[in-house]
Amino acid sequence: MTIATFNVNGVNGRLAVLLRWLAERAPDIVCLQELKAEDCRFPLDAIEAAGYGAVWHGQKSWNGVAILARGRQPIETRRGLPGEAADAPSRYIEAAVQGVLVGCLYAPNGNPAPGPKFDAKLAWFERFLAYAADLAAHDVPVALVGDYNVIPTDLDVYKPERWRDDALFRPEVRDAFQRLTAAGWTDALRTLHPDERLYTFWDYFRNAFGRDAGLRLDHLLLGRHLSGRLLDAGVDRHVRGWEKASDHAPTWVMVEAPDG
């Protein structure tokens, strides 16, 4: 089973890229972020024509998350984190797919830091950490997948010294991510590639992709039932080079399916 995450940076504007990648990789479960589309503008017909069922939580112009499942319909189990207002930004959706509970997230950016946006990011992470602990207590396979907007370590950024004060790399944010992994959530990509510089995001400016001036922001965290089934993980970085590509590349993990 292949589980992937892809910040599409506009699902309608980059639909051709998404569909091309789905045909190439054929992942079983896909978490999308930054749909930048209201619920009524989600391109369900095109997604279904590509062989995928979908659940989504959209928002006009900003944010938005979705879960796709190849050859089946995801069963939505939650949208939004506990404690969030009904009109909170669309940053979390969860579904059951093929014996796995998948949480798809798009964490706040938090810049400029310090400031109100950074405070809101930290508050969001506290809600997420509390909910992740609740999920971990259940005896089910769980994956928490998406754009965390966190650079976990120096190895995950091209020039660490330039990012020390950025909301993606400040100690408080890295601490939140480390608290997740310390609680038993396995960072799949880093587990299989412990010493490799693997990036998932390259800015559109200053030829960042050409210079490989990237960041690792997109993470696939596996609960205890899936971590022992980990087979492979990688980044489809070539997708970032396609015409009209997102500034993120799809990131994926392959696990032995819970149902065998």
mmCIF file of C-alpha atoms in Angstrom:
data_model
loop_
_atom_site.group_PDB
_atom_site.id
_atom_site.type_symbol
_atom_site.label_atom_id
_atom_site.label_comp_id
_atom_site.label_asym_id
_atom_site.label_seq_id
_atom_site.Cartn_x
_atom_site.Cartn_y
_atom_site.Cartn_z
ATOM 1 C CA MET A 1 0.000 0.000 0.000
ATOM 2 C CA THR A 2 1.344 3.422 -0.985
ATOM 3 C CA ILE A 3 0.263 6.478 1.010
ATOM 4 C CA ALA A 4 1.245 9.866 -0.370
ATOM 5 C CA THR A 5 0.983 13.539 0.456
ATOM 6 C CA PHE A 6 0.985 16.390 -2.051
ATOM 7 C CA ASN A 7 0.529 20.095 -1.405
ATOM 8 C CA VAL A 8 -0.937 20.934 -4.800
ATOM 9 C CA ASN A 9 -0.988 24.730 -4.296
ATOM 10 C CA GLY A 10 -4.348 25.066 -6.048
ATOM 11 C CA VAL A 11 -6.168 21.887 -7.031
ATOM 12 C CA ASN A 12 -7.919 23.394 -10.048
ATOM 13 C CA GLY A 13 -5.021 25.421 -11.399
ATOM 14 C CA ARG A 14 -2.696 22.419 -11.147
ATOM 15 C CA LEU A 15 -5.181 19.665 -11.876
ATOM 16 C CA ALA A 16 -3.252 18.472 -14.952
ATOM 17 C CA VAL A 17 -0.130 18.015 -12.805
ATOM 18 C CA LEU A 18 -2.075 16.110 -10.149
ATOM 19 C CA LEU A 19 -3.721 13.788 -12.676
ATOM 20 C CA ARG A 20 -0.441 13.121 -14.470
ATOM 21 C CA TRP A 21 1.235 12.217 -11.191
ATOM 22 C CA LEU A 22 -1.677 10.005 -10.082
ATOM 23 C CA ALA A 23 -1.381 8.062 -13.345
ATOM 24 C CA GLU A 24 2.384 7.726 -12.932
ATOM 25 C CA ARG A 25 2.652 6.804 -9.235
ATOM 26 C CA ALA A 26 -0.809 5.205 -8.738
ATOM 27 C CA PRO A 27 -0.781 5.674 -4.951
ATOM 28 C CA ASP A 28 -3.499 3.912 -2.968
ATOM 29 C CA ILE A 29 -4.164 6.831 -0.613
ATOM 30 C CA VAL A 30 -3.375 10.493 -1.294
ATOM 31 C CA CYS A 31 -3.569 13.449 1.072
ATOM 32 C CA LEU A 32 -3.820 16.832 -0.658
ATOM 33 C CA GLN A 33 -3.254 20.259 0.861
ATOM 34 C CA GLU A 34 -3.821 23.847 -0.235
ATOM 35 C CA LEU A 35 -6.810 23.069 -2.396
ATOM 36 C CA LYS A 36 -7.603 26.806 -2.535
ATOM 37 C CA ALA A 37 -11.152 25.960 -3.580
ATOM 38 C CA GLU A 38 -14.583 25.991 -1.991
ATOM 39 C CA ASP A 39 -16.234 22.613 -1.523
ATOM 40 C CA CYS A 40 -18.423 23.173 -4.571
ATOM 41 C CA ARG A 41 -15.354 23.770 -6.780
ATOM 42 C CA PHE A 42 -13.500 20.569 -5.919
ATOM 43 C CA PRO A 43 -12.850 18.738 -9.248
ATOM 44 C CA LEU A 44 -14.570 15.515 -8.250
ATOM 45 C CA ASP A 45 -15.480 14.434 -11.790
ATOM 46 C CA ALA A 46 -11.851 14.533 -12.923
ATOM 47 C CA ILE A 47 -10.659 12.779 -9.765
ATOM 48 C CA GLU A 48 -13.237 10.022 -10.166
ATOM 49 C CA ALA A 49 -12.381 9.639 -13.858
ATOM 50 C CA ALA A 50 -8.779 9.016 -12.731
ATOM 51 C CA GLY A 51 -10.044 6.129 -10.587
ATOM 52 C CA TYR A 52 -10.188 7.775 -7.158
ATOM 53 C CA GLY A 53 -12.874 8.388 -4.576
ATOM 54 C CA ALA A 54 -12.502 11.505 -2.460
ATOM 55 C CA VAL A 55 -13.499 13.405 0.645
ATOM 56 C CA TRP A 56 -12.517 17.037 1.022
ATOM 57 C CA HIS A 57 -12.742 20.097 3.242
ATOM 58 C CA GLY A 58 -12.393 23.176 1.081
ATOM 59 C CA GLN A 59 -12.030 26.900 1.626
ATOM 60 C CA LYS A 60 -12.234 29.778 -0.812
ATOM 61 C CA SER A 61 -8.792 31.027 -1.977
ATOM 62 C CA TRP A 62 -6.849 29.485 0.923
ATOM 63 C CA ASN A 63 -6.085 26.239 2.748
ATOM 64 C CA GLY A 64 -8.221 23.161 2.039
ATOM 65 C CA VAL A 65 -7.442 19.449 2.451
ATOM 66 C CA ALA A 66 -8.606 16.243 0.775
ATOM 67 C CA ILE A 67 -8.107 12.487 0.945
ATOM 68 C CA LEU A 68 -8.236 10.366 -2.223
ATOM 69 C CA ALA A 69 -8.458 6.569 -2.375
ATOM 70 C CA ARG A 70 -7.723 4.510 -5.470
ATOM 71 C CA GLY A 71 -10.642 2.347 -6.504
ATOM 72 C CA ARG A 72 -12.724 3.024 -3.418
ATOM 73 C CA GLN A 73 -14.512 5.714 -1.434
ATOM 74 C CA PRO A 74 -12.792 7.035 1.715
ATOM 75 C CA ILE A 75 -15.055 7.009 4.767
ATOM 76 C CA GLU A 76 -14.802 10.416 6.408
ATOM 77 C CA THR A 77 -14.375 10.226 10.188
ATOM 78 C CA ARG A 78 -13.534 13.833 11.106
ATOM 79 C CA ARG A 79 -13.038 17.313 9.697
ATOM 80 C CA GLY A 80 -11.270 19.870 11.844
ATOM 81 C CA LEU A 81 -9.497 19.247 15.128
ATOM 82 C CA PRO A 82 -11.333 18.982 18.464
ATOM 83 C CA GLY A 83 -11.766 22.388 20.036
ATOM 84 C CA GLU A 84 -11.763 24.323 16.768
ATOM 85 C CA ALA A 85 -14.516 26.761 15.914
ATOM 86 C CA ALA A 86 -16.927 25.805 13.143
ATOM 87 C CA ASP A 87 -15.509 28.563 10.921
ATOM 88 C CA ALA A 88 -11.849 27.646 11.532
ATOM 89 C CA PRO A 89 -9.574 27.398 8.467
ATOM 90 C CA SER A 90 -9.783 24.081 6.588
ATOM 91 C CA ARG A 91 -6.645 22.336 7.840
ATOM 92 C CA TYR A 92 -7.584 18.786 8.865
ATOM 93 C CA ILE A 93 -9.653 15.958 7.455
ATOM 94 C CA GLU A 94 -9.616 12.274 8.392
ATOM 95 C CA ALA A 95 -10.900 9.127 6.738
ATOM 96 C CA ALA A 96 -10.796 5.360 6.972
ATOM 97 C CA VAL A 97 -9.349 3.683 3.887
ATOM 98 C CA GLN A 98 -8.520 -0.012 3.458
ATOM 99 C CA GLY A 99 -8.052 -0.658 7.164
ATOM 100 C CA VAL A 100 -6.038 2.498 7.834
ATOM 101 C CA LEU A 101 -7.169 5.687 9.546
ATOM 102 C CA VAL A 102 -5.552 8.582 7.687
ATOM 103 C CA GLY A 103 -5.350 12.129 9.011
ATOM 104 C CA CYS A 104 -4.548 14.739 6.351
ATOM 105 C CA LEU A 105 -3.261 18.049 7.693
ATOM 106 C CA TYR A 106 -2.089 21.441 6.553
ATOM 107 C CA ALA A 107 -0.474 23.187 9.501
ATOM 108 C CA PRO A 108 -0.307 27.004 9.692
ATOM 109 C CA ASN A 109 2.775 28.715 8.305
ATOM 110 C CA GLY A 110 3.092 31.030 11.307
ATOM 111 C CA ASN A 111 5.121 33.872 9.822
ATOM 112 C CA PRO A 112 6.032 36.484 10.819
ATOM 113 C CA ALA A 113 7.490 35.186 14.067
ATOM 114 C CA PRO A 114 7.164 36.180 16.781
ATOM 115 C CA GLY A 115 3.644 37.544 16.504
ATOM 116 C CA PRO A 116 -0.048 36.576 16.481
ATOM 117 C CA LYS A 117 0.296 34.224 13.504
ATOM 118 C CA PHE A 118 3.113 32.357 15.209
ATOM 119 C CA ASP A 119 1.103 32.129 18.433
ATOM 120 C CA ALA A 120 -1.808 30.712 16.432
ATOM 121 C CA LYS A 121 0.508 28.129 14.875
ATOM 122 C CA LEU A 122 1.725 26.966 18.271
ATOM 123 C CA ALA A 123 -1.844 26.776 19.562
ATOM 124 C CA TRP A 124 -2.838 24.702 16.535
ATOM 125 C CA PHE A 125 0.019 22.295 17.186
ATOM 126 C CA GLU A 126 -1.030 21.865 20.818
ATOM 127 C CA ARG A 127 -4.521 20.848 19.671
ATOM 128 C CA PHE A 128 -2.977 18.528 17.094
ATOM 129 C CA LEU A 129 -0.616 16.935 19.629
ATOM 130 C CA ALA A 130 -3.500 16.291 22.016
ATOM 131 C CA TYR A 131 -5.590 14.708 19.271
ATOM 132 C CA ALA A 132 -2.649 12.628 18.017
ATOM 133 C CA ALA A 133 -2.301 11.233 21.535
ATOM 134 C CA ASP A 134 -5.978 10.246 21.474
ATOM 135 C CA LEU A 135 -5.513 8.504 18.123
ATOM 136 C CA ALA A 136 -2.442 6.656 19.358
ATOM 137 C CA ALA A 137 -4.476 5.220 22.227
ATOM 138 C CA HIS A 138 -6.769 3.386 19.798
ATOM 139 C CA ASP A 139 -5.854 -0.088 18.587
ATOM 140 C CA VAL A 140 -5.980 0.795 14.875
ATOM 141 C CA PRO A 141 -3.393 1.551 12.147
ATOM 142 C CA VAL A 142 -3.038 5.338 11.834
ATOM 143 C CA ALA A 143 -1.034 7.652 9.559
ATOM 144 C CA LEU A 144 -0.831 11.432 10.080
ATOM 145 C CA VAL A 145 0.160 12.850 6.725
ATOM 146 C CA GLY A 146 0.568 16.273 5.183
ATOM 147 C CA ASP A 147 2.281 19.636 5.052
ATOM 148 C CA TYR A 148 3.382 20.199 8.637
ATOM 149 C CA ASN A 149 5.121 23.488 7.825
ATOM 150 C CA VAL A 150 7.966 22.300 10.062
ATOM 151 C CA ILE A 151 11.636 21.864 9.184
ATOM 152 C CA PRO A 152 12.545 19.229 11.802
ATOM 153 C CA THR A 153 16.368 19.393 11.716
ATOM 154 C CA ASP A 154 19.333 21.102 10.065
ATOM 155 C CA LEU A 155 19.472 18.203 7.603
ATOM 156 C CA ASP A 156 16.046 19.225 6.302
ATOM 157 C CA VAL A 157 16.987 22.691 5.005
ATOM 158 C CA TYR A 158 19.558 23.852 2.480
ATOM 159 C CA LYS A 159 21.106 26.627 4.637
ATOM 160 C CA PRO A 160 20.027 26.264 8.268
ATOM 161 C CA GLU A 161 21.665 29.503 9.365
ATOM 162 C CA ARG A 162 19.295 31.495 7.161
ATOM 163 C CA TRP A 163 16.169 29.987 8.705
ATOM 164 C CA ARG A 164 16.800 30.228 12.454
ATOM 165 C CA ASP A 165 14.164 32.923 13.032
ATOM 166 C CA ASP A 166 11.597 31.625 10.545
ATOM 167 C CA ALA A 167 8.336 30.188 11.915
ATOM 168 C CA LEU A 168 9.061 26.923 10.059
ATOM 169 C CA PHE A 169 12.304 26.370 11.955
ATOM 170 C CA ARG A 170 12.029 28.090 15.320
ATOM 171 C CA PRO A 171 12.799 25.893 18.354
ATOM 172 C CA GLU A 172 9.190 25.916 19.570
ATOM 173 C CA VAL A 173 7.973 24.420 16.293
ATOM 174 C CA ARG A 174 10.713 21.825 16.034
ATOM 175 C CA ASP A 175 9.983 20.892 19.646
ATOM 176 C CA ALA A 176 6.343 20.248 18.776
ATOM 177 C CA PHE A 177 7.388 17.906 15.956
ATOM 178 C CA GLN A 178 9.909 16.142 18.196
ATOM 179 C CA ARG A 179 7.226 15.631 20.823
ATOM 180 C CA LEU A 180 5.202 13.780 18.201
ATOM 181 C CA THR A 181 8.029 11.457 17.243
ATOM 182 C CA ALA A 182 8.959 10.966 20.911
ATOM 183 C CA ALA A 183 5.382 9.858 21.547
ATOM 184 C CA GLY A 184 5.845 6.998 19.097
ATOM 185 C CA TRP A 185 4.952 8.485 15.700
ATOM 186 C CA THR A 186 7.522 7.354 13.118
ATOM 187 C CA ASP A 187 8.842 9.870 10.580
ATOM 188 C CA ALA A 188 8.821 7.412 7.661
ATOM 189 C CA LEU A 189 11.054 9.299 5.243
ATOM 190 C CA ARG A 190 13.753 10.091 7.791
ATOM 191 C CA THR A 191 13.651 6.560 9.238
ATOM 192 C CA LEU A 192 14.584 5.040 5.883
ATOM 193 C CA HIS A 193 16.912 7.874 4.821
ATOM 194 C CA PRO A 194 18.569 8.934 8.092
ATOM 195 C CA ASP A 195 21.499 10.865 6.603
ATOM 196 C CA GLU A 196 20.176 12.005 3.234
ATOM 197 C CA ARG A 197 19.239 15.561 2.296
ATOM 198 C CA LEU A 198 15.715 15.082 1.001
ATOM 199 C CA TYR A 199 13.589 18.139 0.290
ATOM 200 C CA THR A 200 9.873 18.361 -0.513
ATOM 201 C CA PHE A 201 9.545 22.119 -1.188
ATOM 202 C CA TRP A 202 11.435 24.570 -3.388
ATOM 203 C CA ASP A 203 10.419 28.219 -3.642
ATOM 204 C CA TYR A 204 9.454 29.638 -7.033
ATOM 205 C CA PHE A 205 11.984 32.454 -6.634
ATOM 206 C CA ARG A 206 15.754 32.684 -7.188
ATOM 207 C CA ASN A 207 15.931 29.397 -9.126
ATOM 208 C CA ALA A 208 15.493 27.480 -5.861
ATOM 209 C CA PHE A 209 14.668 24.182 -7.569
ATOM 210 C CA GLY A 210 17.572 24.468 -9.990
ATOM 211 C CA ARG A 211 19.950 25.168 -7.102
ATOM 212 C CA ASP A 212 18.314 22.476 -4.949
ATOM 213 C CA ALA A 213 17.722 25.126 -2.283
ATOM 214 C CA GLY A 214 14.910 23.192 -0.654
ATOM 215 C CA LEU A 215 13.139 22.399 2.585
ATOM 216 C CA ARG A 216 11.524 19.246 3.960
ATOM 217 C CA LEU A 217 8.060 20.351 5.078
ATOM 218 C CA ASP A 218 5.862 17.408 4.061
ATOM 219 C CA HIS A 219 5.888 14.461 6.445
ATOM 220 C CA LEU A 220 4.309 11.036 6.781
ATOM 221 C CA LEU A 221 4.096 9.975 10.425
ATOM 222 C CA LEU A 222 3.111 6.378 11.124
ATOM 223 C CA GLY A 223 1.558 5.010 14.296
ATOM 224 C CA ARG A 224 2.818 1.875 15.973
ATOM 225 C CA HIS A 225 0.675 -0.485 13.879
ATOM 226 C CA LEU A 226 2.178 0.799 10.625
ATOM 227 C CA SER A 227 5.758 1.622 11.603
ATOM 228 C CA GLY A 228 6.717 -2.057 11.673
ATOM 229 C CA ARG A 229 5.211 -2.489 8.194
ATOM 230 C CA LEU A 230 7.342 0.251 6.614
ATOM 231 C CA LEU A 231 8.823 -0.886 3.284
ATOM 232 C CA ASP A 232 9.921 2.197 1.354
ATOM 233 C CA ALA A 233 9.575 5.984 1.236
ATOM 234 C CA GLY A 234 10.631 8.746 -1.115
ATOM 235 C CA VAL A 235 10.014 12.079 -2.797
ATOM 236 C CA ASP A 236 8.896 12.380 -6.422
ATOM 237 C CA ARG A 237 11.038 15.479 -6.847
ATOM 238 C CA HIS A 238 10.912 15.362 -10.641
ATOM 239 C CA VAL A 239 7.267 16.439 -10.430
ATOM 240 C CA ARG A 240 8.451 19.817 -9.127
ATOM 241 C CA GLY A 241 10.105 20.340 -12.506
ATOM 242 C CA TRP A 242 6.948 19.813 -14.553
ATOM 243 C CA GLU A 243 5.242 22.749 -16.269
ATOM 244 C CA LYS A 244 2.886 24.637 -13.932
ATOM 245 C CA ALA A 245 4.063 22.479 -11.022
ATOM 246 C CA SER A 246 3.338 23.119 -7.369
ATOM 247 C CA ASP A 247 6.215 24.408 -5.247
ATOM 248 C CA HIS A 248 5.944 21.103 -3.328
ATOM 249 C CA ALA A 249 6.765 17.638 -4.645
ATOM 250 C CA PRO A 250 4.686 14.553 -3.805
ATOM 251 C CA THR A 251 6.081 12.521 -0.927
ATOM 252 C CA TRP A 252 5.129 8.905 -0.308
ATOM 253 C CA VAL A 253 5.539 5.861 1.875
ATOM 254 C CA MET A 254 4.967 2.207 1.076
ATOM 255 C CA VAL A 255 3.734 -0.062 3.849
ATOM 256 C CA GLU A 256 2.539 -3.628 4.046
ATOM 257 C CA ALA A 257 -1.248 -3.329 4.034
ATOM 258 C CA PRO A 258 -2.840 -4.161 7.402
ATOM 259 C CA ASP A 259 -5.194 -6.654 5.786
ATOM 260 C CA GLY A 260 -2.260 -8.440 4.153
#
